[in-house]
Coordinates of C-alpha atoms in Angstrom, one line a residue:
X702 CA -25.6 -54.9 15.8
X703 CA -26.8 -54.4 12.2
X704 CA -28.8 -56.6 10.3
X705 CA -29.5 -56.4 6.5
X706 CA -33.2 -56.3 5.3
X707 CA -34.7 -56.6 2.2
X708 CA -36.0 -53.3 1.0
X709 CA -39.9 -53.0 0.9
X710 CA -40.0 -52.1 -3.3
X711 CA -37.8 -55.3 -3.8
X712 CA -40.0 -57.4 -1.8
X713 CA -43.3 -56.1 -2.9
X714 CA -41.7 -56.4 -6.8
X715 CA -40.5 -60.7 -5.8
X716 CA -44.3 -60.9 -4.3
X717 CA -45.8 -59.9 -7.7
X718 CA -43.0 -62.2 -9.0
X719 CA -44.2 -64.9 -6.9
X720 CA -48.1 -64.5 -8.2
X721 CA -46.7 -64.5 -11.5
X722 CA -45.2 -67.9 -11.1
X723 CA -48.5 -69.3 -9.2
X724 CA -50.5 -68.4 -12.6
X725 CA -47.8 -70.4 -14.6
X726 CA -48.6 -73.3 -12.5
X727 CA -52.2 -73.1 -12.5
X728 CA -51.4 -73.0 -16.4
X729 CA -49.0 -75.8 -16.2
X730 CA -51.4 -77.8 -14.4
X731 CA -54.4 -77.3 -16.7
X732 CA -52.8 -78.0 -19.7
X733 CA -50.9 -80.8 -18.3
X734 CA -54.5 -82.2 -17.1
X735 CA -55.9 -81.4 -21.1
X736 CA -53.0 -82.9 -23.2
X737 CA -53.5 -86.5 -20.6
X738 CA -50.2 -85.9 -19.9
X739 CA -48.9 -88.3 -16.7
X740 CA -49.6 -86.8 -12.9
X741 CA -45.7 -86.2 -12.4
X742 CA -46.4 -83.7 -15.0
X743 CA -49.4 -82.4 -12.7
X744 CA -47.3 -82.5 -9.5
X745 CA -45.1 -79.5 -11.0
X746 CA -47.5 -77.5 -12.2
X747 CA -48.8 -77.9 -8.7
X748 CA -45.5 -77.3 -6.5
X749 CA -45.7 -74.1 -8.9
X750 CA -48.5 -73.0 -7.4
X751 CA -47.7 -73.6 -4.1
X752 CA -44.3 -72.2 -4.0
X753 CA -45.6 -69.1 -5.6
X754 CA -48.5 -68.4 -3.0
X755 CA -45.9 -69.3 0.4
X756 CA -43.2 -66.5 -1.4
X757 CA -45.9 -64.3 -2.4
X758 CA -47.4 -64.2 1.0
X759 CA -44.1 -63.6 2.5
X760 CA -42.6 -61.1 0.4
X761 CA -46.2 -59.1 1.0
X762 CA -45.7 -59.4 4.1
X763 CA -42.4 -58.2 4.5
X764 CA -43.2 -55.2 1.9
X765 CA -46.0 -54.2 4.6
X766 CA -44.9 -54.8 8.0
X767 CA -43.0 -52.5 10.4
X768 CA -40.3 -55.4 11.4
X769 CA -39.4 -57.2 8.4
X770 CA -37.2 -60.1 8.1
X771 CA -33.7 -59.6 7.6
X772 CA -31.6 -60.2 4.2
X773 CA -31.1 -56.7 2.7
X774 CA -30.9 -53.0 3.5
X775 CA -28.8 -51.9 6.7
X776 CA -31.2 -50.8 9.3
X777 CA -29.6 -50.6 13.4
X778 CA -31.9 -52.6 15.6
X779 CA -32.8 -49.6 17.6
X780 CA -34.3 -48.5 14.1
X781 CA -36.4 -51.7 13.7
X782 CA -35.8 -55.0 15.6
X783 CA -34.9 -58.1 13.8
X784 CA -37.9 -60.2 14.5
X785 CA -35.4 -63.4 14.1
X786 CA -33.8 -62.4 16.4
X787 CA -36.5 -61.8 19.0
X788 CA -37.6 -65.2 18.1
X789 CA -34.0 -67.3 18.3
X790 CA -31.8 -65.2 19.7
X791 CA -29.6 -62.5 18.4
X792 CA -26.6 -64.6 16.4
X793 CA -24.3 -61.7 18.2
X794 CA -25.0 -63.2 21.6
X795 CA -21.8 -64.3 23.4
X796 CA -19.9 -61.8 21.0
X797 CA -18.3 -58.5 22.4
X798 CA -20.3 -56.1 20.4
X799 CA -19.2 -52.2 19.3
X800 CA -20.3 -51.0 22.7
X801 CA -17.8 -53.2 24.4
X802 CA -14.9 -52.1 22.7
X803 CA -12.7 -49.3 24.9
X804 CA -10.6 -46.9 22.4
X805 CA -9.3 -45.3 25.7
X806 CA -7.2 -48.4 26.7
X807 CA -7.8 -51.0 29.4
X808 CA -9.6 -54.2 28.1
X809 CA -10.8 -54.6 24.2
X810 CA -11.4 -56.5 22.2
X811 CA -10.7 -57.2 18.0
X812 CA -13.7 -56.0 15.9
X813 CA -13.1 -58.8 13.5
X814 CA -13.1 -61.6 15.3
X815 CA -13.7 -61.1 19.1
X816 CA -10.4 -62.0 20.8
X817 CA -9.4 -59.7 23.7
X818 CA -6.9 -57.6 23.2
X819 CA -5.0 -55.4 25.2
X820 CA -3.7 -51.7 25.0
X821 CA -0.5 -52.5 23.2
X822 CA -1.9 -54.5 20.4
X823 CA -1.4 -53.1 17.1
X824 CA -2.4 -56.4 15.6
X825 CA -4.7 -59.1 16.4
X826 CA -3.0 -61.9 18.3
X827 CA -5.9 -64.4 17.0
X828 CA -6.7 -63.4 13.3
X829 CA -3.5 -61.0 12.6
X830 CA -5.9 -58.2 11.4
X831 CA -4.9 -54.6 12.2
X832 CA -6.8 -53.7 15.1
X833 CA -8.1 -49.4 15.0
X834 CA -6.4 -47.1 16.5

C-alpha cells in the first residue's frame, strides 16, 4: 500500500513558518500587555505562540526523521513504513490489497473497491468500474 508523505523541504519550510508565527505572538502578546489592552486580547497572542512551537516541533521533526508522517510524497512502505500505521493499524487492513489480485484467473478481486470478482467480470458487479484486463 502507498501512503503520501509530506516532502522533507516542505516541512522544514512550514517549520520555519511555524517559528515565524510563534514571534508574531510573542509580539501580539507584548503589545497587547503595553497598550492595557483586555486579557482575551493576551489569550491570542498566546494560542499564537503555542500553536506555532507544537507545528514547528512537528514539521522539524518530520523534515529530519527517517519515518515521517504521512500527508504528501508517494513513498511504498517497504521504502519507509508509515509510523501511523505501525501505531493504529494500517487503514488497508481487511482490504484485498495489489498482491491479492490474480490477473491469471481464478479468484480477484476490484482494485477500486474490493468486491470479489470472478474471471468473467469485465465490470465491477459492486461499483460498475471497469475492472483491468
Amino acid at each position: 500500500m502507498r501512503s503520501i508523505k509530506p516532502g522533507r523541504g516542505p516541512s522544514k519550510m512550514a517549520g520555519f513558518g511555524s517559528l515565524f508565527a510563534a514571534g508574531f505572538g510573542v509580539l501580539w502578546t507584548l503589545l497587547a500587555a503595553s497598550s492595557g489592552a483586555p486579557v482575551l486580547f493576551w489569550l491570542f497572542g498566546v494560542l499564537f505562540v503555542v500553536w506555532g512551537v507544537v507545528q514547528a516541533v512537528y514539521n522539524f521533526r518530520n523534515a529530519g526523521q527517517k519515518n515521517r508522517y504521512s500527508a504528501f510524497d508517494i513513498t511504498d512502505e517497504r521504502e519507509e513504513p508509515d509510523p501511523l500505521n505501525e501505531r493504529f493499524g494500517s487503514p488497508a487492513d481487511g482490504f484485498p490489497q495489489e498482491e491479492d489480485y490474480d490477473p491469471d484467473g481464478g479468484t480477484n478481486f476490484c482494485p477500486y473497491c474490493g468486491e470479489k470478482t470472478g474471471p468473467e467480470y469485465a465490470f465491477c458487479p459492486n461499483c460498475g468500474r471497469k475492472l483491468p484486463e
